[in-house]
Short mmCIF file of C-alpha atoms and ligand atoms in Angstrom, two decimals:
data_model
loop_
_atom_site.label_atom_id
_atom_site.label_comp_id
_atom_site.label_asym_id
_atom_site.label_seq_id
_atom_site.Cartn_x
_atom_site.Cartn_y
_atom_site.Cartn_z
CA UNK A 1 12.11 0.54 -17.24
CA UNK A 2 11.66 0.78 -20.96
CA UNK A 3 12.56 3.17 -23.59
CA UNK A 4 8.99 4.01 -24.37
CA UNK A 5 6.80 7.18 -22.31
CA UNK A 6 3.29 6.71 -21.09
CA UNK A 7 2.10 9.27 -24.33
CA UNK A 8 2.09 6.56 -26.45
CA UNK A 9 -1.32 5.45 -24.94
CA UNK A 10 -3.96 6.94 -25.57
CA UNK A 11 -4.54 8.38 -21.91
CA UNK A 12 -6.29 11.67 -20.69
CA UNK A 13 -4.35 14.51 -20.00
CA UNK A 14 -5.54 14.45 -16.31
CA UNK A 15 -3.95 11.11 -16.10
CA UNK A 16 -1.08 12.13 -17.63
CA UNK A 17 -0.29 14.93 -15.73
CA UNK A 18 -1.04 12.77 -12.27
CA UNK A 19 1.71 10.07 -13.81
CA UNK A 20 4.19 12.99 -14.50
CA UNK A 21 3.55 14.51 -10.82
CA UNK A 22 4.09 10.65 -9.72
CA UNK A 23 7.46 10.95 -10.88
CA UNK A 24 6.59 7.79 -13.47
CA UNK A 25 9.04 8.39 -16.58
CA UNK A 26 8.23 5.32 -18.76
CA UNK A 27 6.27 2.87 -18.03
CA UNK A 28 7.89 -0.57 -16.18
CA UNK A 29 7.95 -3.95 -17.82
CA UNK A 30 4.36 -4.84 -16.68
CA UNK A 31 3.23 -1.78 -17.35
CA UNK A 32 3.92 -2.02 -21.31
CA UNK A 33 2.30 -5.18 -21.36
CA UNK A 34 -1.00 -4.40 -19.08
CA UNK A 35 -1.78 -0.88 -19.81
CA UNK A 36 -2.85 -1.46 -23.63
CA UNK A 37 -4.16 -4.97 -23.07
CA UNK A 38 -6.85 -3.88 -20.12
CA UNK A 39 -7.38 -0.39 -22.58
CA UNK A 40 -8.43 -3.05 -25.13
CA UNK A 41 -10.46 -4.53 -22.78
CA UNK A 42 -8.72 -7.94 -22.35
CA UNK A 43 -8.76 -10.51 -19.45
CA UNK A 44 -5.28 -10.79 -18.38
CA UNK A 45 -3.30 -13.17 -15.98
CA UNK A 46 -0.32 -11.50 -14.74
CA UNK A 47 2.83 -13.04 -12.89
CA UNK A 48 4.89 -10.52 -11.47
CA UNK A 49 6.49 -9.56 -7.87
CA UNK A 50 5.95 -6.51 -6.03
CA UNK A 51 8.22 -3.78 -6.87
CA UNK A 52 7.29 -3.83 -10.57
CA UNK A 53 5.12 -1.50 -11.00
CA UNK A 54 1.96 -3.87 -10.75
CA UNK A 55 -0.41 -1.70 -8.92
CA UNK A 56 -0.18 1.04 -11.49
CA UNK A 57 -0.54 -1.55 -14.15
CA UNK A 58 -3.96 -2.04 -13.72
CA UNK A 59 -4.60 1.30 -11.56
CA UNK A 60 -3.86 3.28 -14.84
CA UNK A 61 -6.12 1.69 -17.59
CA UNK A 62 -8.79 1.46 -14.72
CA UNK A 63 -8.61 5.22 -14.16
CA UNK A 64 -8.63 6.06 -17.57
CA UNK A 65 -11.94 3.58 -18.59
CA UNK A 66 -14.09 4.67 -15.51
CA UNK A 67 -17.12 6.84 -16.64
CA UNK A 68 -16.56 10.13 -14.23
CA UNK A 69 -20.21 10.61 -14.38
CA UNK A 70 -21.59 7.04 -13.04
CA UNK A 71 -22.24 6.96 -9.48
CA UNK A 72 -21.98 3.17 -9.00
CA UNK A 73 -18.72 1.53 -8.37
CA UNK A 74 -17.68 0.38 -11.65
CA UNK A 75 -14.00 -1.42 -10.67
CA UNK A 76 -13.60 -4.04 -7.87
CA UNK A 77 -10.24 -4.50 -6.41
CA UNK A 78 -9.47 -7.73 -4.13
CA UNK A 79 -6.89 -7.78 -2.10
CA UNK A 80 -5.76 -10.04 0.52
CA UNK A 81 -5.02 -7.68 3.82
CA UNK A 82 -6.03 -4.04 4.91
CA UNK A 83 -2.78 -2.68 4.60
CA UNK A 84 -2.80 -3.84 0.74
CA UNK A 85 -5.86 -2.28 0.83
CA UNK A 86 -4.96 0.45 1.82
CA UNK A 87 -2.09 1.08 -0.30
CA UNK A 88 -3.84 0.52 -3.68
CA UNK A 89 -6.59 2.75 -2.61
CA UNK A 90 -3.74 5.37 -2.08
CA UNK A 91 -1.81 4.52 -5.44
CA UNK A 92 -5.63 4.62 -7.38
CA UNK A 93 -6.47 7.60 -5.57
CA UNK A 94 -3.22 9.53 -6.66
CA UNK A 95 -3.47 8.45 -10.63
CA UNK A 96 -7.06 9.30 -10.95
CA UNK A 97 -7.06 12.20 -8.85
CA UNK A 98 -6.86 14.90 -11.63
CA UNK A 99 -10.11 13.19 -12.60
CA UNK A 100 -11.60 13.67 -9.48
CA UNK A 101 -12.27 10.02 -8.80
CA UNK A 102 -13.23 8.40 -5.77
CA UNK A 103 -12.23 5.35 -4.57
CA UNK A 104 -12.98 4.11 -1.56
CA UNK A 105 -10.75 1.26 0.72
CA UNK A 106 -13.08 -1.15 2.38
CA UNK A 107 -11.60 -3.56 4.90
CA UNK A 108 -12.46 -5.47 7.99
CA UNK A 109 -12.57 -4.32 12.14
CA UNK A 110 -13.10 -0.94 10.63
CA UNK A 111 -16.91 0.25 11.04
CA UNK A 112 -19.05 -0.70 8.66
CA UNK A 113 -21.74 2.39 9.40
CA UNK A 114 -18.53 4.53 8.21
CA UNK A 115 -18.21 2.20 5.00
CA UNK A 116 -21.46 2.12 4.28
CA UNK A 117 -21.84 6.15 4.20
CA UNK A 118 -19.00 5.83 1.86
CA UNK A 119 -20.55 3.86 -0.45
CA UNK A 120 -23.52 5.62 -0.30
CA UNK A 121 -21.52 8.16 -2.26
CA UNK A 122 -20.68 8.33 -5.70
CA UNK A 123 -17.88 6.05 -5.48
CA UNK A 124 -15.89 4.67 -9.10
CA UNK A 125 -13.29 2.27 -7.50
CA UNK A 126 -13.97 0.12 -4.66
CA UNK A 127 -10.56 -1.88 -3.25
CA UNK A 128 -11.18 -4.39 -0.23
CA UNK A 129 -10.62 -7.32 1.63
CA UNK A 130 -12.76 -10.33 0.61
CA UNK A 131 -14.80 -10.94 3.94
CA UNK A 132 -15.99 -7.53 4.37
CA UNK A 133 -16.73 -6.88 0.74
CA UNK A 134 -19.18 -9.99 0.95
CA UNK A 135 -20.65 -8.53 4.18
CA UNK A 136 -21.49 -4.93 1.99
CA UNK A 137 -22.69 -7.49 -0.90
CA UNK A 138 -25.18 -9.27 1.27
CA UNK A 139 -26.27 -6.48 3.10
CA UNK A 140 -26.92 -4.44 0.03
CA UNK A 141 -24.60 -1.68 0.90
CA UNK A 142 -22.76 -2.70 -2.17
CA UNK A 143 -23.98 -2.23 -5.33
CA UNK A 144 -22.08 -4.52 -7.65
CA UNK A 145 -24.67 -4.02 -10.81
CA UNK A 146 -22.14 -1.56 -12.62
CA UNK A 147 -19.01 -3.11 -12.17
CA UNK A 148 -16.76 -3.49 -15.66
CA UNK A 149 -13.71 -4.19 -13.78
CA UNK A 150 -12.39 -6.36 -11.25
CA UNK A 151 -8.73 -7.12 -10.11
CA UNK A 152 -7.82 -10.15 -7.80
CA UNK A 153 -4.61 -8.89 -6.22
CA UNK A 154 -2.16 -10.67 -4.55
CA UNK A 155 -4.12 -13.86 -5.76
CA UNK A 156 -1.43 -16.43 -4.02
CA UNK A 157 -1.56 -14.97 -0.90
CA UNK A 158 -5.56 -14.76 -0.83
CA UNK A 159 -4.77 -18.66 -1.11
CA UNK A 160 -2.50 -18.96 1.42
CA UNK A 161 -5.15 -16.83 3.47
CA UNK A 162 -7.70 -19.02 2.70
CA UNK A 163 -9.87 -16.44 0.69
CA UNK A 164 -10.59 -18.30 -2.53
CA UNK A 165 -13.97 -19.92 -0.96
CA UNK A 166 -15.07 -15.86 -0.63
CA UNK A 167 -13.71 -14.93 -3.81
CA UNK A 168 -15.92 -17.38 -5.67
CA UNK A 169 -18.68 -16.29 -3.66
CA UNK A 170 -18.07 -12.82 -4.80
CA UNK A 171 -17.56 -13.49 -8.20
CA UNK A 172 -21.47 -14.50 -9.12
CA UNK A 173 -22.54 -11.46 -7.76
CA UNK A 174 -21.22 -9.82 -10.65
CA UNK A 175 -21.98 -9.07 -13.78
CA UNK A 176 -20.73 -11.28 -16.36
CA UNK A 177 -20.07 -8.20 -18.74
CA UNK A 178 -16.71 -7.35 -17.26
CA UNK A 179 -12.61 -7.40 -17.46
CA UNK A 180 -11.18 -9.59 -15.02
CA UNK A 181 -7.51 -8.93 -14.13
CA UNK A 182 -5.52 -11.08 -11.98
CA UNK A 183 -1.83 -10.86 -10.24
CA UNK A 184 0.13 -13.29 -8.57
CA UNK A 185 3.50 -13.91 -7.68
CA UNK A 186 3.44 -17.17 -8.04
CA UNK A 187 0.72 -19.79 -10.02
CA UNK A 188 -0.29 -22.54 -8.03
CA UNK A 189 -2.55 -24.91 -9.77
CA UNK A 190 -5.77 -23.55 -7.79
CA UNK A 191 -5.43 -20.18 -9.07
CA UNK A 192 -4.90 -21.82 -12.98
CA UNK A 193 -8.40 -23.20 -12.03
CA UNK A 194 -10.07 -20.19 -11.21
CA UNK A 195 -8.75 -18.39 -13.95
CA UNK A 196 -10.13 -21.02 -15.73
CA UNK A 197 -13.68 -20.50 -13.73
CA UNK A 198 -13.63 -17.06 -14.28
CA UNK A 199 -11.89 -15.55 -17.23
CA UNK A 200 -12.76 -15.72 -21.01
CA UNK A 201 -9.38 -16.32 -23.18
CA UNK A 202 -6.85 -14.55 -20.93
CA UNK A 203 -3.54 -13.11 -21.89
CA UNK A 204 -0.90 -14.39 -20.04
CA UNK A 205 1.42 -11.67 -18.68
CA UNK A 206 4.81 -13.30 -17.17
CA UNK A 207 7.30 -10.91 -15.91
CA UNK A 208 10.38 -12.12 -14.96
CA UNK A 209 12.19 -10.77 -12.17
CA UNK A 210 15.92 -9.55 -13.40
CA UNK A 211 17.89 -9.36 -10.53
CA UNK A 212 15.58 -11.29 -8.01
CA UNK A 213 15.85 -10.48 -4.57
CA UNK A 214 17.60 -13.15 -3.39
CA UNK A 215 20.76 -11.96 -5.62
CA UNK A 216 20.81 -8.69 -4.56
CA UNK A 217 20.72 -8.92 -1.35
CA UNK A 218 23.22 -9.97 1.24
CA UNK A 219 22.21 -12.43 3.54
CA UNK A 220 23.75 -13.62 6.56
CA UNK A 221 23.09 -15.98 9.77
CA UNK A 222 24.17 -16.24 13.42
CA UNK A 223 23.86 -19.03 15.28
CA UNK A 224 22.57 -18.02 19.14
CA UNK A 225 20.82 -19.91 22.01
CA UNK A 226 17.14 -18.08 21.99
CA UNK A 227 17.94 -16.99 25.57
CA UNK A 228 20.85 -14.83 23.84
CA UNK A 229 18.83 -13.36 20.88
CA UNK A 230 17.91 -9.93 22.66
CA UNK A 231 21.74 -9.38 23.32
CA UNK A 232 22.70 -10.78 19.48
CA UNK A 233 20.33 -8.04 18.49
CA UNK A 234 21.61 -5.61 20.29
CA UNK A 235 25.31 -6.29 19.48
CA UNK A 236 24.09 -6.23 15.50
CA UNK A 237 22.57 -3.35 15.26
CA UNK A 238 24.92 -1.20 16.85
CA UNK A 239 27.85 -2.40 14.33
CA UNK A 240 25.29 -2.07 11.65
CA UNK A 241 23.79 0.91 12.75
CA UNK A 242 21.19 1.16 10.08
CA UNK A 243 19.21 4.10 8.79
CA UNK A 244 16.47 2.05 8.95
CA UNK A 245 15.63 -1.40 10.00
CA UNK A 246 12.55 -4.24 9.90
CA UNK A 247 13.11 -6.72 12.65
CA UNK A 248 10.85 -9.74 12.27
CA UNK A 249 9.30 -12.06 14.77
CA UNK A 250 6.93 -15.33 14.49
CA UNK A 251 4.72 -14.22 17.15
CA UNK A 252 2.62 -11.25 18.67
CA UNK A 253 4.39 -12.10 21.95
CA UNK A 254 7.83 -12.12 21.01
CA UNK A 255 7.07 -8.64 18.84
CA UNK A 256 6.07 -6.79 22.15
CA UNK A 257 8.89 -8.58 24.19
CA UNK A 258 11.61 -6.90 21.34
CA UNK A 259 10.12 -3.79 21.26
CA UNK A 260 9.64 -3.12 24.77
CA UNK A 261 13.41 -3.96 25.29
CA UNK A 262 14.22 -1.58 22.76
CA UNK A 263 12.41 1.00 23.79
CA UNK A 264 14.49 0.41 27.27
CA UNK A 265 17.78 0.85 25.24
CA UNK A 266 16.28 4.29 23.67
CA UNK A 267 15.79 2.77 20.25
CA UNK A 268 14.12 4.79 17.63
CA UNK A 269 11.34 2.17 17.75
CA UNK A 270 7.90 0.95 16.71
CA UNK A 271 6.21 -2.19 16.55
CA UNK A 272 3.40 -3.91 14.13
CA UNK A 273 1.38 -6.77 14.67
CA UNK A 274 -2.11 -8.59 14.05
CA UNK A 275 -3.24 -7.75 17.01
CA UNK A 276 -3.06 -4.23 17.44
CA UNK A 277 -6.20 -1.49 16.80
CA UNK A 278 -6.60 -1.33 12.99
CA UNK A 279 -5.91 2.42 13.23
CA UNK A 280 -2.64 2.06 14.91
CA UNK A 281 -1.39 -0.17 12.24
CA UNK A 282 -2.40 1.89 9.84
CA UNK A 283 -0.42 4.96 11.41
CA UNK A 284 2.77 3.05 12.05
CA UNK A 285 2.85 1.78 8.57
CA UNK A 286 2.64 4.93 7.16
CA UNK A 287 5.09 6.97 9.87
CA UNK A 288 7.49 4.45 8.98
CA UNK A 289 7.27 4.88 5.43
CA UNK A 290 7.87 8.53 6.29
CA UNK A 291 11.12 7.55 7.61
CA UNK A 292 9.59 9.17 11.02
CA UNK A 293 11.49 6.35 13.45
CA UNK A 294 14.20 3.91 12.76
CA UNK A 295 13.37 0.63 13.67
CA UNK A 296 9.92 -1.79 13.19
CA UNK A 297 9.50 -4.75 15.07
CA UNK A 298 6.97 -6.90 13.49
CA UNK A 299 5.28 -10.12 12.75
CA UNK A 300 4.83 -10.96 9.10
CA UNK A 301 1.53 -9.09 9.15
CA UNK A 302 4.16 -6.51 7.75
CA UNK A 303 6.18 -8.48 4.89
CA UNK A 304 3.78 -9.10 2.32
CA UNK A 305 3.75 -6.76 -0.64
CA UNK A 306 4.10 -3.30 1.19
CA UNK A 307 5.53 -0.99 -0.72
CA UNK A 308 8.10 0.74 1.81
CA UNK A 309 10.98 1.95 0.01
CA UNK A 310 14.67 2.22 1.56
CA UNK A 311 15.24 -0.07 4.38
CA UNK A 312 18.32 -0.64 4.92
CA UNK A 313 18.45 -3.74 6.99
CA UNK A 314 16.06 -6.49 8.07
CA UNK A 315 16.75 -8.74 10.66
CA UNK A 316 14.84 -12.10 10.97
CA UNK A 317 15.09 -12.24 15.11
CA UNK A 318 13.07 -15.38 14.54
CA UNK A 319 13.72 -17.45 11.25
CA UNK A 320 10.25 -17.76 9.70
CA UNK A 321 8.73 -21.32 9.41
CA UNK A 322 7.27 -20.74 5.80
CA UNK A 323 10.27 -20.23 3.32
CA UNK A 324 7.98 -18.26 0.83
CA UNK A 325 7.89 -15.71 4.22
CA UNK A 326 11.77 -15.51 3.77
CA UNK A 327 11.65 -14.43 0.39
CA UNK A 328 8.99 -11.54 1.18
CA UNK A 329 10.41 -10.55 4.49
CA UNK A 330 13.85 -10.31 2.63
CA UNK A 331 12.23 -8.42 0.04
CA UNK A 332 11.62 -5.41 2.15
CA UNK A 333 15.10 -4.73 1.77
CA UNK A 334 17.32 -3.91 -1.57
CA UNK A 335 13.67 -2.84 -3.19
CA UNK A 336 13.78 -1.93 -6.99
CA UNK A 337 17.34 -2.69 -7.35
CA UNK A 338 18.78 -1.35 -4.42
CA UNK A 339 21.35 -3.47 -2.69
CA UNK A 340 20.24 -4.27 0.96
CA UNK A 341 21.26 -6.31 3.86
CA UNK A 342 19.15 -9.56 5.66
CA UNK A 343 20.33 -11.32 9.23
CA UNK A 344 18.64 -14.30 10.16
CA UNK A 345 18.87 -15.94 13.84
CA UNK A 346 19.35 -19.70 13.67
CA UNK A 347 18.82 -21.09 17.07
CA UNK A 348 19.29 -25.17 17.40
CA UNK A 349 15.92 -25.69 16.78
CA UNK A 350 15.71 -24.10 13.55
CA UNK A 351 18.01 -25.95 11.34
CA UNK A 352 15.37 -28.09 9.71
CA UNK A 353 13.88 -24.04 8.59
CA UNK A 354 16.84 -23.15 7.69
CA UNK A 355 17.44 -26.09 5.09
CA UNK A 356 14.21 -25.50 3.44
CA UNK A 357 14.80 -21.86 3.16
CA UNK A 358 18.49 -22.78 1.82
CA UNK A 359 16.83 -25.63 -0.68
CA UNK A 360 14.50 -23.11 -1.91
CA UNK A 361 16.49 -20.22 -2.87
CA UNK A 362 19.30 -22.31 -4.36
CA UNK A 363 22.14 -21.27 -2.04
CA UNK A 364 23.54 -21.59 1.41
CA UNK A 365 23.05 -18.44 4.10
CA UNK A 366 26.54 -17.16 4.89
CA UNK A 367 27.23 -17.82 8.91
CA UNK A 368 28.95 -15.69 10.52
CA UNK A 369 30.79 -14.89 14.03
CA UNK A 370 28.48 -12.95 16.34
CA UNK A 371 30.78 -9.56 16.46
CA UNK A 372 33.05 -9.17 19.53
CA UNK A 373 32.90 -7.23 22.57
CA UNK A 374 35.46 -4.89 21.24
CA UNK A 375 33.95 -3.86 17.72
CA UNK A 376 30.54 -3.51 19.20
CA UNK A 377 31.83 -0.90 22.02
CA UNK A 378 33.76 0.82 19.02
CA UNK A 379 30.43 0.98 17.01
CA UNK A 380 28.82 2.34 19.95
CA UNK A 381 28.85 6.41 19.81
CA UNK A 382 28.20 6.60 15.98
CA UNK A 383 25.42 4.34 16.92
CA UNK A 384 24.22 6.84 19.95
CA UNK A 385 24.99 9.83 17.59
CA UNK A 386 22.54 8.19 15.03
CA UNK A 387 19.59 7.20 17.27
CA UNK A 388 19.34 10.77 18.64
CA UNK A 389 19.34 12.35 15.43
CA UNK A 390 15.80 12.49 13.37
CA UNK A 391 15.43 10.16 10.38
CA UNK A 392 15.35 12.05 7.58
CA UNK A 393 11.74 12.76 6.61
CA UNK A 394 10.55 10.83 3.40
CA UNK A 395 8.30 12.86 1.07
CA UNK A 396 4.93 10.72 0.52
CA UNK A 397 4.60 9.54 -3.29
CA UNK A 398 1.72 11.89 -3.47
CA UNK A 399 3.65 14.96 -1.96
CA UNK A 400 4.40 16.15 -5.62
CA UNK A 401 0.67 15.82 -6.45
CA UNK A 402 -0.38 16.87 -3.30
CA UNK A 403 1.59 20.28 -3.36
CA UNK A 404 -0.47 21.92 -6.21
CA UNK A 405 -3.85 20.44 -4.56
CA UNK A 406 -5.86 22.26 -1.19
CA UNK A 407 -8.54 20.39 0.49
CA UNK A 408 -10.99 23.11 2.13
CA UNK A 409 -13.36 22.47 4.62
CA UNK A 410 -16.94 24.11 5.02
CA UNK A 411 -19.29 23.75 7.78
CA UNK A 412 -22.42 23.12 5.93
CA UNK A 413 -23.35 19.97 4.55
CA UNK A 414 -26.33 17.25 3.66
CA UNK A 415 -28.12 18.26 6.99
CA UNK A 416 -28.59 22.09 5.28
CA UNK A 417 -29.58 20.55 2.13
CA UNK A 418 -25.97 21.43 0.23
CA UNK A 419 -24.90 19.29 -2.91
CA UNK A 420 -21.81 18.92 -4.82
CA UNK A 421 -23.35 21.26 -7.31
CA UNK A 422 -24.16 23.94 -5.26
CA UNK A 423 -19.98 23.89 -4.28
CA UNK A 424 -19.49 23.69 -8.05
CA UNK A 425 -21.78 26.71 -9.05
CA UNK A 426 -20.22 28.48 -6.27
CA UNK A 427 -16.67 28.00 -7.38
CA UNK A 428 -16.94 28.40 -11.18
CA UNK A 429 -18.53 31.92 -10.26
CA UNK A 430 -14.77 32.68 -8.54
CA UNK A 431 -12.99 34.85 -11.58
CA UNK A 432 -10.22 32.68 -12.72
CA UNK A 433 -11.97 29.21 -11.66
CA UNK A 434 -13.01 27.10 -13.65
CA UNK A 435 -14.60 23.53 -13.41
CA UNK A 436 -10.74 21.64 -14.34
CA UNK A 437 -9.19 23.27 -11.08
CA UNK A 438 -12.02 21.43 -8.96
CA UNK A 439 -11.01 17.96 -7.66
CA UNK A 440 -13.01 15.59 -5.25
CA UNK A 441 -15.94 17.08 -3.53
CA UNK A 442 -17.92 15.14 -0.16
CA UNK A 443 -20.68 16.09 1.36
CA UNK A 444 -20.86 14.64 4.46
CA UNK A 445 -24.01 15.23 7.51
CA UNK A 446 -22.68 18.41 8.73
CA UNK A 447 -19.86 19.67 7.04
CA UNK A 448 -18.58 19.59 2.96
CA UNK A 449 -14.95 18.90 1.91
CA UNK A 450 -13.50 19.47 -1.50
CA UNK A 451 -10.28 19.81 -3.39
CA UNK A 452 -8.67 23.27 -5.42
CA UNK A 453 -6.44 22.00 -8.10
CA UNK A 454 -3.56 24.03 -9.78
CA UNK A 455 -2.12 25.97 -6.99
CA UNK A 456 -5.42 27.78 -6.61
CA UNK A 457 -6.39 27.01 -3.18
CA UNK A 458 -5.55 30.37 -1.79
CA UNK A 459 -7.32 31.75 -4.10
CA UNK A 460 -10.37 29.96 -3.17
CA UNK A 461 -9.98 30.31 0.27
CA UNK A 462 -9.79 34.27 0.48
CA UNK A 463 -12.47 34.37 -2.11
CA UNK A 464 -15.04 32.55 0.00
CA UNK A 465 -14.30 34.29 2.92
CA UNK A 466 -16.62 36.99 1.61
CA UNK A 467 -18.74 35.11 -0.81
CA UNK A 468 -22.10 33.21 0.07
CA UNK A 469 -22.25 29.82 -0.57
CA UNK A 470 -26.04 28.35 -0.86
CA UNK A 471 -27.41 32.00 0.07
CA UNK A 472 -25.23 31.91 3.24
CA UNK A 473 -21.70 32.99 4.02
CA UNK A 474 -20.28 29.69 5.48
CA UNK A 475 -17.13 28.76 8.00
CA UNK A 476 -14.50 28.19 5.45
CA UNK A 477 -11.17 26.75 6.15
CA UNK A 478 -8.17 24.74 4.68
CA UNK A 479 -8.72 21.11 5.69
CA UNK A 480 -5.99 18.46 6.69
CA UNK A 481 -7.32 15.46 6.29
CA UNK A 482 -8.16 13.11 3.68
CA UNK A 483 -11.66 12.04 2.35
P1 AMP B 1 3.59 -1.66 -6.92
O1 AMP B 1 4.92 -3.10 -7.79
O2 AMP B 1 3.02 -1.53 -7.42
O3 AMP B 1 4.09 -2.85 -5.59
O4 AMP B 1 5.09 -1.11 -7.32
C1 AMP B 1 6.42 -0.43 -6.73
C2 AMP B 1 6.65 0.91 -6.94
O5 AMP B 1 7.43 1.40 -8.29
C3 AMP B 1 5.83 1.84 -6.07
O6 AMP B 1 6.24 2.85 -5.39
C4 AMP B 1 5.35 3.17 -7.32
O7 AMP B 1 4.78 4.13 -7.19
C5 AMP B 1 6.28 2.81 -7.90
N1 AMP B 1 5.97 2.78 -9.61
C6 AMP B 1 4.91 2.05 -10.20
N2 AMP B 1 5.52 2.24 -11.97
C7 AMP B 1 6.34 3.16 -12.01
C8 AMP B 1 7.02 3.90 -13.17
N3 AMP B 1 6.42 3.62 -13.95
N4 AMP B 1 8.01 4.51 -12.84
C9 AMP B 1 8.60 4.95 -11.73
N5 AMP B 1 8.05 4.41 -10.79
C10 AMP B 1 7.08 3.37 -10.95
#
């Protein structure tokens, strides 16, 4: 963190308020370089790790610069995975909340029609994965004609996942007059070539990690036979007794097996892999982030870029075949300069992968003896006590921001010709309510959702019980869903 604060950038008070309620006291290093450059419309190549505050680095100036009046999308953010799309959408939504910005997340394995409806409404920023975005562009359901900002996030991961061609197919459809930002943890040559082709005289920002994950995280390994891994896992988790732990496996099948075994042993546990329904994946991630359970068994789907704080222990039940995956996996612990611990299981057949990883991180992963039966037994009671107590629930990032916002539902929508202006008109007639107290309004077919800001939700809710909207009294209630 630097000594300066966000007031030095000429940001609107709506943004400064959101930044304050998100508890961002001063800009991180990457934000200090990127925010002013984007505000002055520069193309930028950003080499920076996740955890550096890089999402807010582009989200803050983009939220500042987009024009609220314009109904068509003005910024497009490309991410390699659905989870990252959802996460970036949430960050942009939180930052743009008091400016009432609409941010859509568009990704595969989710209803095209629902997304089409969302895109038909006012949308300022679209975040999505390349494949589904191309579908929308091809079918004309995403209008790119007003895109002024393009962000390519986690570009090296896009390359690994074979998405570069898709990105190259998206770019010619966007206006030439635009600002382009590319973010990547590493800069392989293909990314450099891509940048050369799509950017104008880009600024290069490189943030060296000051205290890299590999130094911050205690790393140990255990030699084990394949058939003995489950027992070792149970022994080590009993001894370590972590508050929260991620267990990584290389295949969905192993995730299913390990998960089933831990459930049998009453672990507070969930699983995550690419074979699961999208909705389930997102809710598992959300619940883990909120600390509703302690153990998450996952494939690499969950390793990359996701911002989950305070994981105490990472276990590589299977050693990763790819050395970069090792860094991403262990990086789930020891976030933002905290200490963490990572244990890796190594079988006879894994020695080559172990050597690759050790060469890559430039040090040896310490070899440990498995815990003795007596030690495991001694740890048992404490372990059982912890497993039977609910974890501490963590506040979501936007919690403070949401505290003063109420979402309200009205049982009338487009089918009865309800329009945002009808809502605004009614609300502004309530004494004590002005336009600045009204947040995002979303008119659907038979319902309307809107936000009331500044702790005035209860007042509005009460008044609307007796105040007609568009000529009739409506059923008005507090909504618990996000929109
Ligand atoms: P990212 O690198 O985008 O994954 O961000 C890592 C974490 O840092 C996220 O939880 C952000 O909410 C948080 N963050 C971003 N900017 C700041 C800031 N200026 N001060 C404190 N936390 C921040």
